[in-house]
Coordinates of C-alpha atoms in Angstrom, one line a residue:
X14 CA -32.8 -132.9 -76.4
X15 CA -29.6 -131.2 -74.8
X16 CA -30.7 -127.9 -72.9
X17 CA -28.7 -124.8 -74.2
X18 CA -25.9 -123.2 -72.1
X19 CA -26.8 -120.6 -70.3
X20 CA -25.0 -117.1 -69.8
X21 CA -25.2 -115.0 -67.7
X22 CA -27.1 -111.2 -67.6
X23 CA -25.5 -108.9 -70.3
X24 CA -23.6 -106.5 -68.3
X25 CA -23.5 -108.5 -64.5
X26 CA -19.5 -110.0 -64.9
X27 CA -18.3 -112.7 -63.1
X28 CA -15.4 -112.2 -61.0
X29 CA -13.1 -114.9 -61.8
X30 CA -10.2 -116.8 -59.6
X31 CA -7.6 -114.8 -61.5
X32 CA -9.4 -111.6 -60.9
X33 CA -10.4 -111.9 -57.8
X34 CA -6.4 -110.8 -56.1
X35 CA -6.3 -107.4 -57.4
X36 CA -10.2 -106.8 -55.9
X37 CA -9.4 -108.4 -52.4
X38 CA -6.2 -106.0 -52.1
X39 CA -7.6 -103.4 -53.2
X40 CA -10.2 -103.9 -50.4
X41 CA -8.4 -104.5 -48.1
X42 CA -6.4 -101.0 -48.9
X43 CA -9.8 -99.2 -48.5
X44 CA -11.2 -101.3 -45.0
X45 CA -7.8 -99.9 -43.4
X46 CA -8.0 -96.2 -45.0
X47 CA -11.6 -95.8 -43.9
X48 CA -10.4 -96.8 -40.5
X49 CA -7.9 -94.0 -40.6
X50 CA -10.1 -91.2 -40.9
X51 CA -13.1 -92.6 -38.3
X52 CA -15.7 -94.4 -40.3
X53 CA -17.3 -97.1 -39.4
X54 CA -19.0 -99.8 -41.7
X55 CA -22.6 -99.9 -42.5
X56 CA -24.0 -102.6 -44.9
X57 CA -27.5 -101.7 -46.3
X58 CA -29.8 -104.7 -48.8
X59 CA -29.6 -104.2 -52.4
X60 CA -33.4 -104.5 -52.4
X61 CA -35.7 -101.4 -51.1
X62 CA -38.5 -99.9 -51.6
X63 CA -39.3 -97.9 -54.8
X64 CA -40.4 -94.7 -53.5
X65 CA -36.9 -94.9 -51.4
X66 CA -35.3 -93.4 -54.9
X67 CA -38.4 -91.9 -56.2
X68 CA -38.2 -89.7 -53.7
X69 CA -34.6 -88.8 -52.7
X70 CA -33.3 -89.0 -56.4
X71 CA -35.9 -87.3 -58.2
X72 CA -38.5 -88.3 -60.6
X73 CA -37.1 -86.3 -63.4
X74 CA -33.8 -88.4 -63.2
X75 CA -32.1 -90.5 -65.8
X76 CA -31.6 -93.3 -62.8
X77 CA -35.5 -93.4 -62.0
X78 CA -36.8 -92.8 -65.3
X79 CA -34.8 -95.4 -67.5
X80 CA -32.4 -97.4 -65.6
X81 CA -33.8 -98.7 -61.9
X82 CA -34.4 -102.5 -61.9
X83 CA -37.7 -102.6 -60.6
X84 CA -40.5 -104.9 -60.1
X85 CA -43.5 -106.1 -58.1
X86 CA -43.4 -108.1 -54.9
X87 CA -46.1 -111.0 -55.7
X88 CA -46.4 -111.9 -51.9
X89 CA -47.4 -107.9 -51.3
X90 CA -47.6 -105.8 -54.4
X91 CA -45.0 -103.6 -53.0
X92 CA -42.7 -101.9 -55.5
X93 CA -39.1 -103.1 -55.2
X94 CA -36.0 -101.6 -56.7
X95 CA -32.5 -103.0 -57.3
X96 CA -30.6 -100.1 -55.5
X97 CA -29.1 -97.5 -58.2
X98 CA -26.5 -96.3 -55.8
X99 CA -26.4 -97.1 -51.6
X100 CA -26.3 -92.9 -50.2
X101 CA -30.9 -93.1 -50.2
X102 CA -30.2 -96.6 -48.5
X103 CA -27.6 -95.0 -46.2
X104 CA -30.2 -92.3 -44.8
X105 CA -33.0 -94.8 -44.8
X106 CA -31.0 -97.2 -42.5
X107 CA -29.5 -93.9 -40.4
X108 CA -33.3 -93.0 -39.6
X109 CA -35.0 -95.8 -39.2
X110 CA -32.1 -96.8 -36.6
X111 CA -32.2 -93.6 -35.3
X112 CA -28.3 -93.8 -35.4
X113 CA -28.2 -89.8 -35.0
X114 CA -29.6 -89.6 -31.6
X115 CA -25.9 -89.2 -30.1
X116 CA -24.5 -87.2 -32.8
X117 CA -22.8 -86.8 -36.2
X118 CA -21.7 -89.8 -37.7
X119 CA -19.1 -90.9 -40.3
X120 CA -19.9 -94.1 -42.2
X121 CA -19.1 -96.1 -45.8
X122 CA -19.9 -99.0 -47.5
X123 CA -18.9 -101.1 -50.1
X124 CA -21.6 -103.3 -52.2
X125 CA -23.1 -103.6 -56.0
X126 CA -25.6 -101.6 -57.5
X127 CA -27.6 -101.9 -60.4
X128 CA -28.7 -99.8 -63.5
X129 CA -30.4 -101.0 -66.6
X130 CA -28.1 -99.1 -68.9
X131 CA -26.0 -99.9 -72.3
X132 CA -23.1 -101.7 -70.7
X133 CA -19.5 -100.4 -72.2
X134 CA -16.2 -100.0 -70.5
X135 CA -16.5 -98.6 -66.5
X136 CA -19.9 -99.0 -67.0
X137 CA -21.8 -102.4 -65.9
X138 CA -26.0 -103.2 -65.1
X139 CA -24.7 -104.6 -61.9
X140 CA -21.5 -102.4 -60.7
X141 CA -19.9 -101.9 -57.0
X142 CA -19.0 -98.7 -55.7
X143 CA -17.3 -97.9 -52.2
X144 CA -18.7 -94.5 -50.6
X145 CA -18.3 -92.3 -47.4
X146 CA -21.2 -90.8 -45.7
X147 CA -20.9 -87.7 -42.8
X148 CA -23.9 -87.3 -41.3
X149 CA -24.9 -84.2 -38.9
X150 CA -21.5 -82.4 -40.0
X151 CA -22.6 -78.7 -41.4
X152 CA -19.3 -77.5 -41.5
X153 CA -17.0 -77.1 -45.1
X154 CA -14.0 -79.0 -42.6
X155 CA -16.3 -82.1 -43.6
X156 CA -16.3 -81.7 -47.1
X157 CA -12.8 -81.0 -47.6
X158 CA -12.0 -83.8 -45.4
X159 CA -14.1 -85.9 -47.5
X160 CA -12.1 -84.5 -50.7
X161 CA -9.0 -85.3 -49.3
X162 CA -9.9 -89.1 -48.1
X163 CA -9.8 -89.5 -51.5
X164 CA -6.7 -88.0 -52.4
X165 CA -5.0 -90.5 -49.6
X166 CA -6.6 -93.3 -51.0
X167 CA -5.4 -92.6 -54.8
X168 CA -2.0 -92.1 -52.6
X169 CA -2.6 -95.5 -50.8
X170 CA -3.3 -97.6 -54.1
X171 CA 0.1 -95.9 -56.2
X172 CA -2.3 -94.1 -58.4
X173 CA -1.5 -90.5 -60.5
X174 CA -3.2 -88.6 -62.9
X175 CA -6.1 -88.5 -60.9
X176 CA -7.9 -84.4 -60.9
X177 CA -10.4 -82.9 -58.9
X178 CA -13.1 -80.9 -60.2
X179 CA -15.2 -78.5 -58.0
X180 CA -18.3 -76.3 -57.7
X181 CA -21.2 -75.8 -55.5
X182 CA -25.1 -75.2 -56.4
X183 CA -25.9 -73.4 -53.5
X184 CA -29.0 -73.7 -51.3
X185 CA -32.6 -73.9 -53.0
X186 CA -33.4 -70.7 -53.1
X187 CA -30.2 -69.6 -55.0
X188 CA -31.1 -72.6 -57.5
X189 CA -34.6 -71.2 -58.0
X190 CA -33.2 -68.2 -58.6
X191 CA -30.7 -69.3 -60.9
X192 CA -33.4 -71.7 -62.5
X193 CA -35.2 -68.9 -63.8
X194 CA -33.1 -67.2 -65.8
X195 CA -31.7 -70.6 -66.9
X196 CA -34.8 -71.3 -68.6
X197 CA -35.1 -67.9 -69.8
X198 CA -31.9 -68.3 -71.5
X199 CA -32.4 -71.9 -73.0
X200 CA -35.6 -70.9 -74.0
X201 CA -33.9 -68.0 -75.8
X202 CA -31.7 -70.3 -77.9
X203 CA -34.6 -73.1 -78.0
X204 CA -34.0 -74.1 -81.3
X205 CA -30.3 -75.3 -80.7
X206 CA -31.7 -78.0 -78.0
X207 CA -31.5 -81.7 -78.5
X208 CA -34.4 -83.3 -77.6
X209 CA -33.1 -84.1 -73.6
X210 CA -32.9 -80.7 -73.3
X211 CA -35.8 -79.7 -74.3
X212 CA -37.3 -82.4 -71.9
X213 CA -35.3 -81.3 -68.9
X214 CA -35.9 -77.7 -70.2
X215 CA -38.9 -77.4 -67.1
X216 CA -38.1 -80.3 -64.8
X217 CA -34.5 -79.9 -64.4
X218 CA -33.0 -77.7 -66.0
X219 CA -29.9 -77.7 -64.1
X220 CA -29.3 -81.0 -65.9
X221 CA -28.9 -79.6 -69.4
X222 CA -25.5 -78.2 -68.3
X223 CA -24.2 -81.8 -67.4
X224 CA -25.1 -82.4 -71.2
X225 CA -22.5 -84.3 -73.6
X226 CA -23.8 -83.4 -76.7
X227 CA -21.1 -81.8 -78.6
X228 CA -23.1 -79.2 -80.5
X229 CA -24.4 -78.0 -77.2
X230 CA -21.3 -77.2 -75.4
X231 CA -21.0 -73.4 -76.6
X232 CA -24.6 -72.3 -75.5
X233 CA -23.6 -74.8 -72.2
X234 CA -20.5 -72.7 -71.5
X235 CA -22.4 -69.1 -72.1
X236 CA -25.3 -70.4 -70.0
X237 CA -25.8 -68.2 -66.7
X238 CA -23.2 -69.3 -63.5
X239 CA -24.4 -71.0 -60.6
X240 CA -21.6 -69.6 -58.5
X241 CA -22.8 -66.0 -59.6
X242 CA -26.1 -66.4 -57.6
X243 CA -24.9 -67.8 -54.2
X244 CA -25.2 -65.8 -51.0
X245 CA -23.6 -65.0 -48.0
X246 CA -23.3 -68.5 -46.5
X247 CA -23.2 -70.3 -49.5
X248 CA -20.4 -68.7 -51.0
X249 CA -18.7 -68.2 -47.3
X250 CA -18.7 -72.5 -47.0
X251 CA -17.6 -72.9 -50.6
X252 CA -14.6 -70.8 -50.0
X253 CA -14.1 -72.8 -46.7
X254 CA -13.7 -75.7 -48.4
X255 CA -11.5 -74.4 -51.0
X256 CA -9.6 -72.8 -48.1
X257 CA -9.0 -75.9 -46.7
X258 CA -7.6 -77.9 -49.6
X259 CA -4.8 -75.5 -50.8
X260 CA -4.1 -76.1 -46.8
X261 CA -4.1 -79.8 -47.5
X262 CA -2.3 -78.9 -50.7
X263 CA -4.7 -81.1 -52.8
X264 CA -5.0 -79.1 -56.4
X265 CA -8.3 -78.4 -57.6
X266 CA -10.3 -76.9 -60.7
X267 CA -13.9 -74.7 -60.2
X268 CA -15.9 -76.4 -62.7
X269 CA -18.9 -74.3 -63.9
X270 CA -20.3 -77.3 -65.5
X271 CA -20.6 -79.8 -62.6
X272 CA -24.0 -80.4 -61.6
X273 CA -25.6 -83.6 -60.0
X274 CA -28.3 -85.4 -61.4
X275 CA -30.0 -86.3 -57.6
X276 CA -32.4 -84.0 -56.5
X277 CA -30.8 -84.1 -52.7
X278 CA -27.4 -82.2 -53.8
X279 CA -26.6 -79.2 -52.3
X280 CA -23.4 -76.6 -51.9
X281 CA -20.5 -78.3 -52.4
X282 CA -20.3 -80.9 -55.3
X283 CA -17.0 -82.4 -56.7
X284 CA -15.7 -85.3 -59.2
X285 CA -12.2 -86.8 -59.1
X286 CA -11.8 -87.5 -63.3
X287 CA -9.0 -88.8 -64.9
X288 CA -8.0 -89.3 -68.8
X289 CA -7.0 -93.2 -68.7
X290 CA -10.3 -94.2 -69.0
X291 CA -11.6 -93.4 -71.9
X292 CA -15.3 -92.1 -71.9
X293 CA -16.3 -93.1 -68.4
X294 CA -13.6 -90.6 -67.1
X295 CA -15.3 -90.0 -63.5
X296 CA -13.6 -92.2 -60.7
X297 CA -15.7 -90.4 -57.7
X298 CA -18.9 -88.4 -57.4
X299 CA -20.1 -86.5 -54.5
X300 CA -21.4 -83.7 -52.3
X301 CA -23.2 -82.0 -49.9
X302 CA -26.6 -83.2 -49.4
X303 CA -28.3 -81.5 -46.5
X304 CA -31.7 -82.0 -48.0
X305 CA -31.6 -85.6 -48.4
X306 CA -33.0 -86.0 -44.4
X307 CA -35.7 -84.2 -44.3
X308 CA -37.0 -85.7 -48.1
X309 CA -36.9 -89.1 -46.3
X310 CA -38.8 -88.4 -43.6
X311 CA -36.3 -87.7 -41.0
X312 CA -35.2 -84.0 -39.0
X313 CA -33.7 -81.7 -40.8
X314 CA -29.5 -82.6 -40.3
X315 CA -26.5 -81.7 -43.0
X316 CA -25.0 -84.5 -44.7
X317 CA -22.2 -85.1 -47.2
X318 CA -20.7 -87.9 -49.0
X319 CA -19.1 -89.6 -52.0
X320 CA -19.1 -92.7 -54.3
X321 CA -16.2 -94.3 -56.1
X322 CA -16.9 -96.5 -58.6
X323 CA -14.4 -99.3 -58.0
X324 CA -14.2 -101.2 -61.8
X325 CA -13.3 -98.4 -63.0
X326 CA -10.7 -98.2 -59.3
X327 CA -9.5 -101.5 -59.6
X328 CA -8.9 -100.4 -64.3
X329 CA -6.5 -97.8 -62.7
X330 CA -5.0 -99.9 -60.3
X331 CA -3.9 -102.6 -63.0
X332 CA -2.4 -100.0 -65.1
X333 CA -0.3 -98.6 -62.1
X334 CA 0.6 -102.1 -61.2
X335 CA 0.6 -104.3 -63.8
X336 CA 2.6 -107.1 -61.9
X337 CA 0.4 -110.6 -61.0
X338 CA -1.7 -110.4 -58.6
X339 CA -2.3 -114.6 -58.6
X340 CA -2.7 -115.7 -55.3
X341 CA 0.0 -117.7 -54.1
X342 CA 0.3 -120.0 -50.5
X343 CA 3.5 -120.2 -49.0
X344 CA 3.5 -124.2 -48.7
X345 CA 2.4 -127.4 -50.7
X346 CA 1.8 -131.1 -48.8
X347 CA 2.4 -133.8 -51.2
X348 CA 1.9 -137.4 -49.5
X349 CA 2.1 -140.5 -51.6
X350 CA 2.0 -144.2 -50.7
X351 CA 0.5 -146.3 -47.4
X352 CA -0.2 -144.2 -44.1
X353 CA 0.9 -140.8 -46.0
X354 CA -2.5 -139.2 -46.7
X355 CA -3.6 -138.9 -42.6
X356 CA -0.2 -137.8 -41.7
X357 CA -0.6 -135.2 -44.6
X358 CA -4.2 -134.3 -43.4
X359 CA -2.1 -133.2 -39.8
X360 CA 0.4 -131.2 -40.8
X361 CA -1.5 -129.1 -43.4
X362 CA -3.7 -128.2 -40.4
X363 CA -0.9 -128.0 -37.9
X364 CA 1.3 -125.7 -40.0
X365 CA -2.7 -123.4 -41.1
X366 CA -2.8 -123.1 -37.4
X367 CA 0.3 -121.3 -36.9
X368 CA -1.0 -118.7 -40.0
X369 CA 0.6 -120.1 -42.8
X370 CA -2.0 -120.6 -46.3
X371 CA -1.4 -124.6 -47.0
X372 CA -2.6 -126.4 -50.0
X373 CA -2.6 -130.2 -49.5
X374 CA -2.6 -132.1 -52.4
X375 CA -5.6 -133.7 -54.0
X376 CA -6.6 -136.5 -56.2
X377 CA -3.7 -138.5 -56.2
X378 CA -0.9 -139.2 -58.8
X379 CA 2.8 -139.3 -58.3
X380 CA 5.8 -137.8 -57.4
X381 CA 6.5 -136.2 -59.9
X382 CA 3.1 -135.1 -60.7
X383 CA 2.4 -133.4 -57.5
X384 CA 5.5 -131.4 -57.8
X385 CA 4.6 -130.1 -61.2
X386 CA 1.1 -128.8 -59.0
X387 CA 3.2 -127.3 -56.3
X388 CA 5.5 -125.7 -58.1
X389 CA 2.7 -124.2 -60.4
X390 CA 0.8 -123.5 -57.4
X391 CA 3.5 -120.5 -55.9
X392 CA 4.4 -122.1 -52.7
X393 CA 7.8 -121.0 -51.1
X394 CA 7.9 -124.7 -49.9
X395 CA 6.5 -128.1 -50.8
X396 CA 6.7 -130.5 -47.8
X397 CA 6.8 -134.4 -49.0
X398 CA 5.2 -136.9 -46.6
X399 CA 5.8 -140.4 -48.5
X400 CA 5.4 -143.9 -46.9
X401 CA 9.2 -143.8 -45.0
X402 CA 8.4 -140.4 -43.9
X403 CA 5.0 -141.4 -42.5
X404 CA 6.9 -144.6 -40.2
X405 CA 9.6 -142.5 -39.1
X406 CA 8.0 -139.5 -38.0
X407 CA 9.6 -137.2 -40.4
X408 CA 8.9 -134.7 -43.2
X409 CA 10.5 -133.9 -46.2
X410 CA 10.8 -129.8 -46.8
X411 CA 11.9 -128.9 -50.6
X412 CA 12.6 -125.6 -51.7
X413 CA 10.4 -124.6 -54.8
X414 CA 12.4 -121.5 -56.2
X415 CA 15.1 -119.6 -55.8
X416 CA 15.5 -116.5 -53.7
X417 CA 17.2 -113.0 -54.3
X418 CA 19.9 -114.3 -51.6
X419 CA 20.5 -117.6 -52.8
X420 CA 19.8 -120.4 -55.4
X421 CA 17.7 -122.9 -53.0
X422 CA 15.5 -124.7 -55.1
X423 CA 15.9 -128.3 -55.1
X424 CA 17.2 -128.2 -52.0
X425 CA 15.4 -130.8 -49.4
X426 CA 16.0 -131.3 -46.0
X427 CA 14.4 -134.3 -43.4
X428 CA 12.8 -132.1 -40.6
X429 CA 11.2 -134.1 -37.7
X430 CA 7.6 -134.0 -37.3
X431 CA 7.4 -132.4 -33.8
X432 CA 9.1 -129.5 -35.3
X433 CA 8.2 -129.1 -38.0
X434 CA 5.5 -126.3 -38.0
X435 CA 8.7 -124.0 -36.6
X436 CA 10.9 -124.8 -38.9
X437 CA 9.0 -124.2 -41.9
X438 CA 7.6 -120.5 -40.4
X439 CA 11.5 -120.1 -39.6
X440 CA 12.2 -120.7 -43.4
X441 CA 9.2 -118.8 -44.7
X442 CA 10.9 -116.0 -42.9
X443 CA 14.2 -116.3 -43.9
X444 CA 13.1 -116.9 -47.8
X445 CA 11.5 -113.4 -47.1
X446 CA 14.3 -111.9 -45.6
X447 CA 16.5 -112.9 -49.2
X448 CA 13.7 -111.5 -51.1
X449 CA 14.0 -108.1 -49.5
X450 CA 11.4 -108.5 -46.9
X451 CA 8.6 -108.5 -49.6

């Protein structure tokens, strides 16, 4: 009997060839803009241990109680989890490295992450997400400059109707303080809670306000202010930062409402939102999380960070720039006939060594054929290598398409082998030049 196909998991895509262009630009934009601002790479497993996220997130947590991937080491019986987002993974790394011993750092990242949740637009079971971490920075200059890294980067990547949402939740006593008339005044108005609510009603409370539920939102929006209970050096850093942004001139909204659903949070929490993508409207996440340290087992230090989900980055980016992002090399080798297919082997490595992306033509077939492949293929150039050109030590160098200067495809010249890899770069070049310097 035939076996079945198989698929693969509901909700981890595959990133396909045609795909693929948009991603690597778009990572490549973000590798140069983290280098702008002074942070450095750090690359943490996708595997850790359990109590890694039991801990720092909270056990009263949608991510710990419903969606981690986790599961039992059979060589151990350790607990293993599928990391739900890379900032617990971060910290772990920082202090078991012991990488603040010689001061603050600034660091980010750029990996999946899985959560075992109802896959939809935006929102996958294995997802990637590019974050910033500032560790040992107390200071609200850190989280504004945090808040406008990603203002530079919507810059960078052409992209507009991107807002930023702001609030702080103060320090843990403010919270507790704030917690208990929250519950007083949900447990006022208990009969109007859904039953989430009424589960988070003891164990987080805060997280009622980050509810969706549309018959909710009134007794949300009467609910008791965060911002009302901060003191002195709460509410001086959260002007700071605010200070600091209308000096960046980066526009921003005080949202009441914005909570985080991870225990470590603290002060200053934002979310840059947009409208274009429907439900999953959050592009970034992030915040001061000075606790996070100590939970994990390390000296107390402040910390702050963010997380940008990049499918729902790279949904933006397409809209912006809807033009092809198909990968395209600048020249194709076709070879035909006796002696061709070594010579062709030579230059297609001669002319990769002086930085030009060759295709060399596989699996034989014609003329005619292997132009229909290299002009499909993108290349600026197609150089022919036949059985005369192979004797003689010459190439053949055809134009593939016209330019913005001038109508040059079709046109072929006979360029000698020894300089050929110049002449070819030379003509790159010059094809770039008509084009505009694109």
């Amino acid at each position: 009997m035939k076996p079945g196909r198989i698929s693969g998991v509901r909700g981890m895509n595959d990133l396909l060839p045609a795909d693929a262009a948009v991603w690597e630009r778009v990572e490549d934009i973000v590798r140069s803009w983290a280098r702008s601002y002074g942070y450095q790479p750090i690359r943490t497993p996708v595997v850790e241990p359990t109590p890694l996220f039991a801990r720092g997130l909270g056990e009263v947590t949608d991510i710990v109680e419903k969606e981690m991937y986790t599961f039992v080491d059979q060589l151990n019986g350790e607990s293993l989890t599928l990391r739900p987002e890379a900032t617990a993974g971060v910290v772990r790394a920082v202090l078991q490295h012991n990488l603040l011993y010689d001061g603050p750092k600034r660091l980010w990242y750029m990996g999946p992450m899985f959560r075992h949740e109802r896959p939809q637009r935006g929102r996958y079971r294995q997802f990637h997400q590019i974050g910033a971490e500032a560790l040992g920075f107390a200071g609200p200059d850190v989280d504004a400059e945090l808040i406008v890294m990603c203002q530079r980067l919507w810059d960078d990547l052409g992209l507009e109707g991107i807002r930023l949402e702001l609030n702080s939740i103060g320090d843990s006593a403010e919270r507790k303080r704030h917690r208990g008339d929250l519950i007083a005044y949900f447990e006022a108005h208990q009969g109007a809670l859904d039953e989430d609510a009424e589960r988070r009603l003891y164990a987080n409370p805060l997280r009622i306000l980050d509810s969706k539920n549309p018959r909710m939102q009134t007794l949300i929006e009467d609910a008791p202010k965060l911002l009302d209970y901060l003191d002195g050096g709460s509410r001086d850093h959260f002007e700071g930062v605010q200070a600091l942004l209308r000096e960046a001139g980066v526009a921003f909204r005080i949202n009441h409402r914005l909570v985080r659903g991870m225990d470590y949070y603290n002060r200053t929490v934002f979310e840059w939102v947009t409208d274009r993508l429907g439900a999953q409207g959050t592009v970034c996440g992030g915040g001061r999380y000075d606790p996070l340290i100590e939970m994990l087992g390390g000296k107390p230090a402040p910390a702050c960070g963010f997380a940008i989900g990049l499918e729902r980055l790279i949904d933006l980016v397409r809209e912006a720039a809807p033009a092809s992002d198909e990968q395209r090399c600048d020249v194709y080798v076709v070879h035909a006939g006796e002696g061709a297919a070594g010579q062709a082997f030579r230059v297609a490595e001669a002319l990769r060594g002086v930085g030009l992306d060759v295709v060399l033509h596989a699996g034989g077939g014609g003329f005619k054929a292997q132009f229909r492949r290299a002009d499909a293929s993108g290349a600026e150039l197609a150089v022919v290598i036949g059985e005369d050109e192979a004797h003689t030590g010459v190439a053949g160098v055809k134009w593939l398409r016209s330019t913005a200067g001038r109508d040059s495809a079709g046109r072929q010249q006979q360029v000698p082998m020894a300089g050929l890899a110049e002449f070819v770069v030379n003509a790159i070049v010059a094809l770039g030049e008509d084009d505009g310097g694109d």
